[in-house]
PDB file of C-alpha atoms and ligand atoms in Angstrom:
ATOM      1  CA  MET A   1     -49.590-117.218 -29.371  1.00 42.00           C
ATOM      2  CA  THR A   2     -47.609-115.949 -32.303  1.00 42.00           C
ATOM      3  CA  PRO A   3     -46.448-118.876 -34.465  1.00 42.00           C
ATOM      4  CA  SER A   4     -42.765-119.056 -35.014  1.00 42.00           C
ATOM      5  CA  PRO A   5     -41.873-116.999 -38.075  1.00 42.00           C
ATOM      6  CA  GLU A   6     -40.123-118.865 -40.853  1.00 40.00           C
ATOM      7  CA  PRO A   7     -36.472-118.476 -40.298  1.00 40.00           C
ATOM      8  CA  PRO A   8     -34.934-115.115 -41.277  1.00 40.00           C
ATOM      9  CA  LEU A   9     -33.030-117.233 -39.439  1.00 43.00           C
ATOM     10  CA  ALA A  10     -32.064-119.996 -41.762  1.00 49.00           C
ATOM     11  CA  SER A  11     -28.298-120.305 -41.330  1.00 56.00           C
ATOM     12  CA  THR A  12     -26.364-118.881 -44.194  1.00 61.00           C
ATOM     13  CA  PRO A  13     -25.311-121.736 -46.476  1.00 62.00           C
ATOM     14  CA  GLY A  14     -21.505-122.179 -46.408  1.00 69.00           C
ATOM     15  CA  ALA A  15     -21.049-119.922 -43.392  1.00 84.00           C
ATOM     16  CA  VAL A  16     -19.043-121.109 -40.450  1.00 95.00           C
ATOM     17  CA  PRO A  17     -21.610-122.418 -37.802  1.00 98.00           C
ATOM     18  CA  SER A  18     -21.997-120.489 -34.687  1.00 98.00           C
ATOM     19  CA  LEU A  19     -21.593-123.676 -32.645  1.00 98.00           C
ATOM     20  CA  GLU A  20     -20.144-127.066 -33.328  1.00 98.00           C
ATOM     21  CA  VAL A  21     -20.086-129.731 -30.568  1.00 98.00           C
ATOM     22  CA  LYS A  22     -18.596-133.002 -31.543  1.00 98.00           C
ATOM     23  CA  GLY A  23     -18.305-136.208 -29.437  1.00 98.00           C
ATOM     24  CA  LEU A  24     -18.512-134.237 -26.154  1.00 98.00           C
ATOM     25  CA  ALA A  25     -18.280-136.593 -23.207  1.00 98.00           C
ATOM     26  CA  TYR A  26     -17.749-135.541 -19.656  1.00 98.00           C
ATOM     27  CA  ALA A  27     -17.697-137.069 -16.194  1.00 98.00           C
ATOM     28  CA  TYR A  28     -17.635-134.933 -13.052  1.00 98.00           C
ATOM     29  CA  PRO A  29     -14.806-135.516 -10.689  1.00 97.00           C
ATOM     30  CA  ASP A  30     -16.915-137.728  -8.510  1.00 97.00           C
ATOM     31  CA  GLY A  31     -17.308-140.053 -11.441  1.00 97.00           C
ATOM     32  CA  THR A  32     -20.842-139.022 -12.434  1.00 98.00           C
ATOM     33  CA  GLN A  33     -20.946-139.262 -16.274  1.00 98.00           C
ATOM     34  CA  ALA A  34     -23.110-136.383 -17.372  1.00 98.00           C
ATOM     35  CA  LEU A  35     -22.476-136.403 -21.189  1.00 98.00           C
ATOM     36  CA  TYR A  36     -21.927-139.433 -23.304  1.00 98.00           C
ATOM     37  CA  GLY A  37     -20.812-138.117 -26.770  1.00 97.00           C
ATOM     38  CA  VAL A  38     -22.987-135.124 -27.708  1.00 98.00           C
ATOM     39  CA  ASP A  39     -23.011-133.894 -31.311  1.00 98.00           C
ATOM     40  CA  VAL A  40     -24.810-130.762 -32.311  1.00 98.00           C
ATOM     41  CA  THR A  41     -24.232-128.027 -34.785  1.00 98.00           C
ATOM     42  CA  ILE A  42     -26.003-124.668 -34.810  1.00 98.00           C
ATOM     43  CA  GLY A  43     -25.888-122.459 -37.930  1.00 98.00           C
ATOM     44  CA  ARG A  44     -25.447-118.748 -37.776  1.00 97.00           C
ATOM     45  CA  GLY A  45     -28.782-117.119 -37.122  1.00 96.00           C
ATOM     46  CA  GLU A  46     -30.673-120.160 -35.928  1.00 98.00           C
ATOM     47  CA  ARG A  47     -32.694-120.172 -32.797  1.00 98.00           C
ATOM     48  CA  VAL A  48     -32.697-123.669 -31.107  1.00 98.00           C
ATOM     49  CA  ALA A  49     -34.331-124.753 -27.962  1.00 98.00           C
ATOM     50  CA  LEU A  50     -32.410-127.248 -25.644  1.00 98.00           C
ATOM     51  CA  LEU A  51     -35.032-129.395 -23.976  1.00 98.00           C
ATOM     52  CA  GLY A  52     -34.688-132.239 -21.544  1.00 97.00           C
ATOM     53  CA  PRO A  53     -35.561-133.421 -18.059  1.00 96.00           C
ATOM     54  CA  ASN A  54     -33.765-132.483 -14.907  1.00 96.00           C
ATOM     55  CA  GLY A  55     -30.405-134.173 -14.790  1.00 97.00           C
ATOM     56  CA  ALA A  56     -30.228-134.676 -18.698  1.00 98.00           C
ATOM     57  CA  GLY A  57     -26.856-132.729 -18.864  1.00 98.00           C
ATOM     58  CA  LYS A  58     -28.142-129.411 -20.237  1.00 98.00           C
ATOM     59  CA  THR A  59     -26.219-127.287 -17.738  1.00 97.00           C
ATOM     60  CA  THR A  60     -23.093-129.485 -18.158  1.00 98.00           C
ATOM     61  CA  LEU A  61     -23.229-128.916 -21.890  1.00 98.00           C
ATOM     62  CA  VAL A  62     -23.723-125.131 -21.576  1.00 98.00           C
ATOM     63  CA  LEU A  63     -20.844-124.884 -19.170  1.00 97.00           C
ATOM     64  CA  HIS A  64     -18.593-126.437 -21.939  1.00 97.00           C
ATOM     65  CA  LEU A  65     -19.571-123.846 -24.406  1.00 97.00           C
ATOM     66  CA  ASN A  66     -17.267-121.241 -22.903  1.00 94.00           C
ATOM     67  CA  GLY A  67     -14.825-123.552 -21.162  1.00 95.00           C
ATOM     68  CA  ILE A  68     -16.047-123.304 -17.683  1.00 94.00           C
ATOM     69  CA  LEU A  69     -16.200-127.105 -17.581  1.00 96.00           C
ATOM     70  CA  ASN A  70     -13.576-128.996 -19.607  1.00 92.00           C
ATOM     71  CA  GLY A  71     -11.300-131.978 -19.384  1.00 90.00           C
ATOM     72  CA  GLY A  72     -13.581-134.609 -20.920  1.00 94.00           C
ATOM     73  CA  LEU A  73     -13.521-135.869 -24.629  1.00 97.00           C
ATOM     74  CA  GLY A  74     -14.625-134.282 -27.872  1.00 97.00           C
ATOM     75  CA  GLU A  75     -14.514-130.677 -28.986  1.00 97.00           C
ATOM     76  CA  VAL A  76     -16.486-127.534 -29.087  1.00 98.00           C
ATOM     77  CA  ARG A  77     -16.073-124.747 -31.658  1.00 98.00           C
ATOM     78  CA  VAL A  78     -17.632-121.355 -31.544  1.00 98.00           C
ATOM     79  CA  GLY A  79     -17.631-119.501 -34.817  1.00 97.00           C
ATOM     80  CA  GLY A  80     -14.844-121.863 -35.906  1.00 97.00           C
ATOM     81  CA  LEU A  81     -12.683-121.206 -32.945  1.00 97.00           C
ATOM     82  CA  GLN A  82     -11.911-124.187 -30.713  1.00 97.00           C
ATOM     83  CA  VAL A  83     -12.586-123.895 -26.995  1.00 97.00           C
ATOM     84  CA  ASP A  84      -9.174-124.649 -25.558  1.00 94.00           C
ATOM     85  CA  PRO A  85      -8.989-124.014 -21.802  1.00 89.00           C
ATOM     86  CA  LYS A  86      -5.209-124.049 -21.888  1.00 91.00           C
ATOM     87  CA  ASP A  87      -4.993-121.179 -24.361  1.00 94.00           C
ATOM     88  CA  LYS A  88      -6.057-118.120 -22.152  1.00 92.00           C
ATOM     89  CA  LYS A  89      -6.103-115.710 -25.076  1.00 93.00           C
ATOM     90  CA  SER A  90      -8.434-117.777 -27.153  1.00 95.00           C
ATOM     91  CA  LEU A  91     -10.563-118.472 -24.095  1.00 95.00           C
ATOM     92  CA  ARG A  92     -11.117-114.706 -23.636  1.00 94.00           C
ATOM     93  CA  GLU A  93     -12.393-114.545 -27.185  1.00 96.00           C
ATOM     94  CA  ILE A  94     -14.510-117.602 -26.691  1.00 97.00           C
ATOM     95  CA  ARG A  95     -16.094-115.997 -23.620  1.00 96.00           C
ATOM     96  CA  ARG A  96     -16.872-112.858 -25.694  1.00 96.00           C
ATOM     97  CA  ARG A  97     -18.433-115.072 -28.370  1.00 97.00           C
ATOM     98  CA  VAL A  98     -20.625-117.099 -26.050  1.00 98.00           C
ATOM     99  CA  GLY A  99     -22.989-114.788 -24.215  1.00 97.00           C
ATOM    100  CA  ILE A 100     -24.623-116.820 -21.339  1.00 97.00           C
ATOM    101  CA  VAL A 101     -27.720-115.218 -19.741  1.00 97.00           C
ATOM    102  CA  PHE A 102     -28.103-117.018 -16.380  1.00 95.00           C
ATOM    103  CA  GLN A 103     -31.389-117.824 -14.821  1.00 94.00           C
ATOM    104  CA  ASP A 104     -31.020-115.299 -12.066  1.00 95.00           C
ATOM    105  CA  PRO A 105     -30.235-111.822 -13.390  1.00 95.00           C
ATOM    106  CA  ASP A 106     -28.799-110.830 -10.036  1.00 94.00           C
ATOM    107  CA  ASP A 107     -25.846-113.212 -10.762  1.00 93.00           C
ATOM    108  CA  GLN A 108     -25.037-110.912 -13.621  1.00 93.00           C
ATOM    109  CA  LEU A 109     -25.844-107.390 -12.403  1.00 97.00           C
ATOM    110  CA  PHE A 110     -23.590-105.958  -9.682  1.00 96.00           C
ATOM    111  CA  MET A 111     -22.633-102.331 -10.721  1.00 97.00           C
ATOM    112  CA  PRO A 112     -24.320 -99.177  -9.215  1.00 97.00           C
ATOM    113  CA  THR A 113     -26.101 -98.381 -12.522  1.00 98.00           C
ATOM    114  CA  VAL A 114     -27.601-100.269 -15.520  1.00 98.00           C
ATOM    115  CA  ARG A 115     -25.209 -98.415 -17.779  1.00 98.00           C
ATOM    116  CA  GLU A 116     -22.127 -99.435 -15.886  1.00 98.00           C
ATOM    117  CA  ASP A 117     -23.307-103.040 -15.834  1.00 98.00           C
ATOM    118  CA  VAL A 118     -23.744-103.051 -19.613  1.00 98.00           C
ATOM    119  CA  ALA A 119     -20.439-101.216 -20.091  1.00 98.00           C
ATOM    120  CA  PHE A 120     -18.458-103.660 -17.867  1.00 98.00           C
ATOM    121  CA  GLY A 121     -17.755-106.394 -20.453  1.00 97.00           C
ATOM    122  CA  PRO A 122     -16.835-104.166 -23.414  1.00 97.00           C
ATOM    123  CA  ALA A 123     -14.787-101.972 -21.001  1.00 97.00           C
ATOM    124  CA  ASN A 124     -12.863-105.048 -19.924  1.00 95.00           C
ATOM    125  CA  LEU A 125     -12.106-105.665 -23.643  1.00 93.00           C
ATOM    126  CA  GLY A 126     -10.487-102.207 -23.549  1.00 95.00           C
ATOM    127  CA  MET A 127     -13.299-100.259 -25.201  1.00 96.00           C
ATOM    128  CA  ARG A 128     -13.511 -96.574 -24.100  1.00 97.00           C
ATOM    129  CA  GLY A 129     -15.267 -93.242 -24.909  1.00 97.00           C
ATOM    130  CA  ALA A 130     -17.690 -92.913 -27.788  1.00 97.00           C
ATOM    131  CA  GLU A 131     -17.306 -96.405 -28.947  1.00 97.00           C
ATOM    132  CA  LEU A 132     -18.180 -97.717 -25.473  1.00 98.00           C
ATOM    133  CA  ASP A 133     -21.236 -95.466 -25.188  1.00 97.00           C
ATOM    134  CA  ARG A 134     -22.368 -96.664 -28.629  1.00 97.00           C
ATOM    135  CA  ARG A 135     -22.070-100.289 -27.523  1.00 97.00           C
ATOM    136  CA  VAL A 136     -23.995 -99.618 -24.357  1.00 98.00           C
ATOM    137  CA  ARG A 137     -26.836 -97.479 -25.949  1.00 98.00           C
ATOM    138  CA  ASP A 138     -27.184-100.086 -28.742  1.00 98.00           C
ATOM    139  CA  ALA A 139     -27.444-103.085 -26.294  1.00 98.00           C
ATOM    140  CA  LEU A 140     -29.945-101.245 -24.077  1.00 98.00           C
ATOM    141  CA  GLY A 141     -31.892-100.050 -27.027  1.00 98.00           C
ATOM    142  CA  ARG A 142     -32.257-103.650 -28.353  1.00 97.00           C
ATOM    143  CA  VAL A 143     -33.927-104.729 -25.095  1.00 97.00           C
ATOM    144  CA  GLY A 144     -36.051-101.651 -24.728  1.00 97.00           C
ATOM    145  CA  MET A 145     -34.050-100.542 -21.564  1.00 98.00           C
ATOM    146  CA  LEU A 146     -32.402 -97.230 -22.580  1.00 98.00           C
ATOM    147  CA  ASP A 147     -34.540 -95.160 -20.339  1.00 98.00           C
ATOM    148  CA  VAL A 148     -33.337 -96.951 -17.153  1.00 98.00           C
ATOM    149  CA  ALA A 149     -29.654 -96.546 -17.996  1.00 98.00           C
ATOM    150  CA  ASP A 150     -28.897 -94.416 -15.012  1.00 98.00           C
ATOM    151  CA  ARG A 151     -30.919 -96.441 -12.419  1.00 98.00           C
ATOM    152  CA  PRO A 152     -29.549 -98.947  -9.998  1.00 98.00           C
ATOM    153  CA  PRO A 153     -30.345-102.452 -11.247  1.00 98.00           C
ATOM    154  CA  GLN A 154     -31.825-103.417  -7.915  1.00 96.00           C
ATOM    155  CA  HIS A 155     -34.539-100.725  -8.317  1.00 97.00           C
ATOM    156  CA  LEU A 156     -35.845-102.511 -11.431  1.00 97.00           C
ATOM    157  CA  SER A 157     -38.577-105.193 -11.680  1.00 96.00           C
ATOM    158  CA  PHE A 158     -37.435-108.749 -12.194  1.00 96.00           C
ATOM    159  CA  GLY A 159     -38.445-108.750 -15.852  1.00 96.00           C
ATOM    160  CA  GLN A 160     -36.482-105.498 -16.334  1.00 97.00           C
ATOM    161  CA  ARG A 161     -33.510-106.974 -14.680  1.00 98.00           C
ATOM    162  CA  ARG A 162     -33.583-109.967 -16.991  1.00 97.00           C
ATOM    163  CA  ARG A 163     -33.691-107.662 -19.960  1.00 98.00           C
ATOM    164  CA  VAL A 164     -30.701-105.746 -18.724  1.00 98.00           C
ATOM    165  CA  ALA A 165     -28.886-109.051 -18.147  1.00 98.00           C
ATOM    166  CA  VAL A 166     -29.583-109.854 -21.838  1.00 98.00           C
ATOM    167  CA  ALA A 167     -28.139-106.333 -22.692  1.00 98.00           C
ATOM    168  CA  THR A 168     -24.924-106.985 -20.859  1.00 98.00           C
ATOM    169  CA  VAL A 169     -24.323-109.999 -22.989  1.00 98.00           C
ATOM    170  CA  LEU A 170     -25.449-108.314 -26.260  1.00 98.00           C
ATOM    171  CA  ALA A 171     -22.979-105.472 -25.534  1.00 98.00           C
ATOM    172  CA  MET A 172     -20.189-108.084 -26.169  1.00 97.00           C
ATOM    173  CA  GLU A 173     -21.645-108.709 -29.708  1.00 96.00           C
ATOM    174  CA  PRO A 174     -21.661-112.451 -29.113  1.00 97.00           C
ATOM    175  CA  GLU A 175     -21.626-115.130 -31.749  1.00 97.00           C
ATOM    176  CA  ILE A 176     -24.247-116.969 -29.842  1.00 98.00           C
ATOM    177  CA  LEU A 177     -26.675-116.022 -27.087  1.00 98.00           C
ATOM    178  CA  VAL A 178     -27.278-118.834 -24.626  1.00 98.00           C
ATOM    179  CA  LEU A 179     -30.338-118.281 -22.409  1.00 98.00           C
ATOM    180  CA  ASP A 180     -30.971-120.408 -19.331  1.00 97.00           C
ATOM    181  CA  GLU A 181     -34.768-120.594 -18.612  1.00 97.00           C
ATOM    182  CA  PRO A 182     -35.349-117.092 -19.956  1.00 97.00           C
ATOM    183  CA  SER A 183     -39.156-117.156 -19.167  1.00 97.00           C
ATOM    184  CA  SER A 184     -38.793-118.359 -15.602  1.00 97.00           C
ATOM    185  CA  ASN A 185     -40.373-116.069 -12.863  1.00 96.00           C
ATOM    186  CA  LEU A 186     -41.772-113.712 -15.455  1.00 97.00           C
ATOM    187  CA  ASP A 187     -45.316-112.564 -15.366  1.00 96.00           C
ATOM    188  CA  PRO A 188     -47.336-113.063 -18.522  1.00 96.00           C
ATOM    189  CA  ALA A 189     -46.751-109.532 -19.890  1.00 96.00           C
ATOM    190  CA  SER A 190     -42.919-109.557 -19.206  1.00 96.00           C
ATOM    191  CA  ARG A 191     -42.759-113.109 -20.719  1.00 97.00           C
ATOM    192  CA  ARG A 192     -44.422-111.853 -23.854  1.00 97.00           C
ATOM    193  CA  GLU A 193     -42.322-108.633 -23.985  1.00 96.00           C
ATOM    194  CA  LEU A 194     -39.027-110.750 -23.659  1.00 97.00           C
ATOM    195  CA  ALA A 195     -40.280-113.074 -26.480  1.00 97.00           C
ATOM    196  CA  GLU A 196     -40.777-109.970 -28.796  1.00 97.00           C
ATOM    197  CA  ILE A 197     -37.318-108.827 -27.924  1.00 97.00           C
ATOM    198  CA  LEU A 198     -35.732-112.147 -28.570  1.00 97.00           C
ATOM    199  CA  LEU A 199     -37.515-112.515 -31.871  1.00 97.00           C
ATOM    200  CA  SER A 200     -36.323-109.075 -32.952  1.00 96.00           C
ATOM    201  CA  LEU A 201     -32.619-109.882 -32.293  1.00 96.00           C
ATOM    202  CA  ASP A 202     -30.449-110.816 -35.275  1.00 94.00           C
ATOM    203  CA  VAL A 203     -28.285-113.286 -33.326  1.00 96.00           C
ATOM    204  CA  THR A 204     -27.855-117.051 -32.951  1.00 98.00           C
ATOM    205  CA  VAL A 205     -29.844-118.332 -29.856  1.00 98.00           C
ATOM    206  CA  LEU A 206     -29.532-121.510 -27.866  1.00 98.00           C
ATOM    207  CA  MET A 207     -32.323-121.457 -25.245  1.00 98.00           C
ATOM    208  CA  VAL A 208     -32.455-123.987 -22.350  1.00 98.00           C
ATOM    209  CA  THR A 209     -36.023-124.277 -21.212  1.00 98.00           C
ATOM    210  CA  HIS A 210     -38.752-126.436 -19.776  1.00 97.00           C
ATOM    211  CA  ASP A 211     -41.341-123.930 -21.044  1.00 97.00           C
ATOM    212  CA  LEU A 212     -42.358-125.804 -24.179  1.00 97.00           C
ATOM    213  CA  PRO A 213     -44.771-123.097 -25.520  1.00 97.00           C
ATOM    214  CA  TYR A 214     -41.900-120.565 -25.233  1.00 97.00           C
ATOM    215  CA  ALA A 215     -39.733-122.985 -27.279  1.00 98.00           C
ATOM    216  CA  ALA A 216     -42.524-123.374 -29.885  1.00 97.00           C
ATOM    217  CA  GLU A 217     -42.942-119.549 -30.089  1.00 96.00           C
ATOM    218  CA  LEU A 218     -39.233-118.658 -30.339  1.00 97.00           C
ATOM    219  CA  CYS A 219     -37.343-121.613 -31.713  1.00 98.00           C
ATOM    220  CA  PRO A 220     -37.987-123.348 -35.066  1.00 97.00           C
ATOM    221  CA  ARG A 221     -35.686-126.097 -34.065  1.00 98.00           C
ATOM    222  CA  SER A 222     -35.366-128.045 -30.760  1.00 98.00           C
ATOM    223  CA  VAL A 223     -32.847-130.573 -29.449  1.00 98.00           C
ATOM    224  CA  ILE A 224     -33.757-132.970 -26.717  1.00 98.00           C
ATOM    225  CA  LEU A 225     -30.901-133.894 -24.401  1.00 98.00           C
ATOM    226  CA  SER A 226     -31.704-136.942 -22.191  1.00 97.00           C
ATOM    227  CA  GLY A 227     -29.418-139.106 -20.164  1.00 97.00           C
ATOM    228  CA  GLY A 228     -26.376-137.266 -21.487  1.00 98.00           C
ATOM    229  CA  VAL A 229     -27.170-137.910 -25.194  1.00 97.00           C
ATOM    230  CA  ILE A 230     -29.080-136.123 -27.972  1.00 98.00           C
ATOM    231  CA  ALA A 231     -32.322-138.002 -28.089  1.00 98.00           C
ATOM    232  CA  ALA A 232     -33.982-135.903 -30.885  1.00 98.00           C
ATOM    233  CA  ASP A 233     -33.032-132.948 -33.126  1.00 98.00           C
ATOM    234  CA  ALA A 234     -35.835-131.737 -35.340  1.00 98.00           C
ATOM    235  CA  PRO A 235     -38.319-128.867 -36.023  1.00 97.00           C
ATOM    236  CA  THR A 236     -39.915-127.899 -32.685  1.00 97.00           C
ATOM    237  CA  ARG A 237     -43.264-128.522 -34.312  1.00 96.00           C
ATOM    238  CA  ASP A 238     -42.457-132.196 -34.939  1.00 97.00           C
ATOM    239  CA  LEU A 239     -41.077-132.848 -31.470  1.00 97.00           C
ATOM    240  CA  LEU A 240     -43.917-131.149 -29.600  1.00 97.00           C
ATOM    241  CA  THR A 241     -46.585-133.005 -31.563  1.00 96.00           C
ATOM    242  CA  ASP A 242     -44.896-136.353 -30.782  1.00 97.00           C
ATOM    243  CA  ALA A 243     -46.663-137.328 -27.543  1.00 96.00           C
ATOM    244  CA  ASP A 244     -44.647-140.551 -26.986  1.00 97.00           C
ATOM    245  CA  LEU A 245     -41.351-138.849 -27.423  1.00 98.00           C
ATOM    246  CA  LEU A 246     -42.329-136.152 -24.904  1.00 97.00           C
ATOM    247  CA  LYS A 247     -43.470-138.797 -22.438  1.00 97.00           C
ATOM    248  CA  ILE A 248     -40.239-140.811 -22.674  1.00 97.00           C
ATOM    249  CA  HIS A 249     -38.205-137.729 -21.902  1.00 97.00           C
ATOM    250  CA  ARG A 250     -40.465-136.414 -19.179  1.00 97.00           C
ATOM    251  CA  LEU A 251     -41.309-133.341 -21.136  1.00 97.00           C
ATOM    252  CA  GLU A 252     -44.849-131.959 -20.466  1.00 95.00           C
ATOM    253  CA  LEU A 253     -46.992-129.508 -22.319  1.00 95.00           C
ATOM    254  CA  PRO A 254     -49.081-127.154 -20.153  1.00 94.00           C
ATOM    255  CA  PHE A 255     -52.706-128.159 -19.780  1.00 93.00           C
ATOM    256  CA  GLY A 256     -54.718-127.073 -22.757  1.00 91.00           C
ATOM    257  CA  PHE A 257     -51.793-126.133 -24.928  1.00 92.00           C
ATOM    258  CA  ASP A 258     -52.093-127.629 -28.393  1.00 91.00           C
ATOM    259  CA  PRO A 259     -48.712-127.474 -30.307  1.00 89.00           C
ATOM    260  CA  ALA A 260     -50.277-128.521 -33.500  1.00 88.00           C
ATOM    261  CA  ALA A 261     -52.708-125.491 -33.420  1.00 87.00           C
ATOM    262  CA  ALA A 262     -50.075-123.095 -32.166  1.00 85.00           C
ATOM    263  CA  LEU A 263     -47.602-124.128 -34.785  1.00 82.00           C
ATOM    264  CA  ARG A 264     -49.896-124.366 -37.725  1.00 75.00           C
TER     265      ARG A 264
HETATM  266  P1  LIG B   1     -29.606-130.604 -16.292  1.00 55.61           P
HETATM  267  O1  LIG B   1     -29.008-129.179 -16.391  1.00 55.61           O
HETATM  268  O2  LIG B   1     -30.184-131.140 -17.545  1.00 55.61           O
HETATM  269  O3  LIG B   1     -30.667-130.612 -15.154  1.00 55.61           O
HETATM  270  P2  LIG B   1     -27.047-131.186 -15.301  1.00 55.61           P
HETATM  271  O4  LIG B   1     -26.065-130.952 -16.388  1.00 55.61           O
HETATM  272  O5  LIG B   1     -27.062-130.312 -14.183  1.00 55.61           O
HETATM  273  O6  LIG B   1     -28.407-131.610 -15.988  1.00 55.61           O
HETATM  274  O7  LIG B   1     -26.662-132.688 -14.683  1.00 55.61           O
HETATM  275  C1  LIG B   1     -26.270-133.801 -15.479  1.00 55.61           C
HETATM  276  C2  LIG B   1     -25.792-134.943 -14.546  1.00 55.61           C
HETATM  277  O8  LIG B   1     -24.613-134.591 -13.937  1.00 55.61           O
HETATM  278  C3  LIG B   1     -26.825-135.265 -13.399  1.00 55.61           C
HETATM  279  O9  LIG B   1     -26.702-136.607 -13.148  1.00 55.61           O
HETATM  280  C4  LIG B   1     -26.243-134.475 -12.252  1.00 55.61           C
HETATM  281  O10 LIG B   1     -26.627-135.096 -11.033  1.00 55.61           O
HETATM  282  C5  LIG B   1     -24.789-134.602 -12.511  1.00 55.61           C
HETATM  283  N1  LIG B   1     -24.091-133.355 -11.939  1.00 55.61           N
HETATM  284  C6  LIG B   1     -24.266-132.091 -12.103  1.00 55.61           C
HETATM  285  N2  LIG B   1     -23.375-131.323 -11.474  1.00 55.61           N
HETATM  286  C7  LIG B   1     -22.494-132.173 -10.836  1.00 55.61           C
HETATM  287  C8  LIG B   1     -21.413-132.037 -10.004  1.00 55.61           C
HETATM  288  N3  LIG B   1     -20.975-130.744  -9.737  1.00 55.61           N
HETATM  289  N4  LIG B   1     -20.805-133.092  -9.546  1.00 55.61           N
HETATM  290  C9  LIG B   1     -21.342-134.326  -9.810  1.00 55.61           C
HETATM  291  N5  LIG B   1     -22.318-134.598 -10.584  1.00 55.61           N
HETATM  292  C10 LIG B   1     -23.010-133.550 -11.088  1.00 55.61           C
END
């Protein structure tokens, strides 16, 4: 395993954070309280893993980042802009700034060719011609998928489709890339290739994952969400070497994985 490089990463001092979540509390319409006052700030250029057991509130938190869920207490700001579901114009900008890559790439790819899928978002923003081509080429180049631009997404492997899904989001030049279980269902080579791609991107990342070695490799910082509250927020190295903390929050390292050795 490649140890996490030291942050190139470190958020720029004084810069507006990519993400600020303050006092976020939310109950679903059936009364289930999923979040109880979540505070987290992610600086520009940071890569942060969001860890936590099933039912912790991770999805609920992510769905607040671009206003899909709303109506609770607290506030969310992306690059300084407040998520306000009543303001349709600013919500459009929020959705450009928050690039969510869902677990199943097939939820994100629906056009006849890869190129059209990647062009879809920027074209919706009104981009055309050479500028649009540049966006598409740039996004596909960043995930190493330029050579499949004219193929139908459904003819690609699962790993390639996930990379294209990342490109559809990168084409929007997001403020923050939110990845939901990016390593799920990938074979070891595809998993490693995606890690190399993610490490090469110059973008703020929030990665929801149960794959603790992947968090160790990619994210210098991790946040544990448990029972709807932030239970820990610290260097990934410190969290993954705290056996009691992991146990309390039902987080398990794979057999034989030694975080202290991997993150020396
Ligand atoms: P995670 O993504 O960490 O597994 P979720 O955000 O999906 O957690 O869920 C947090 C809590 O909210 C859980 O108690 C879950 O059962 C509940 N929940 C999730 N979605 C809904 C929903 N649509 N209606 C009611 N409760 C929900």
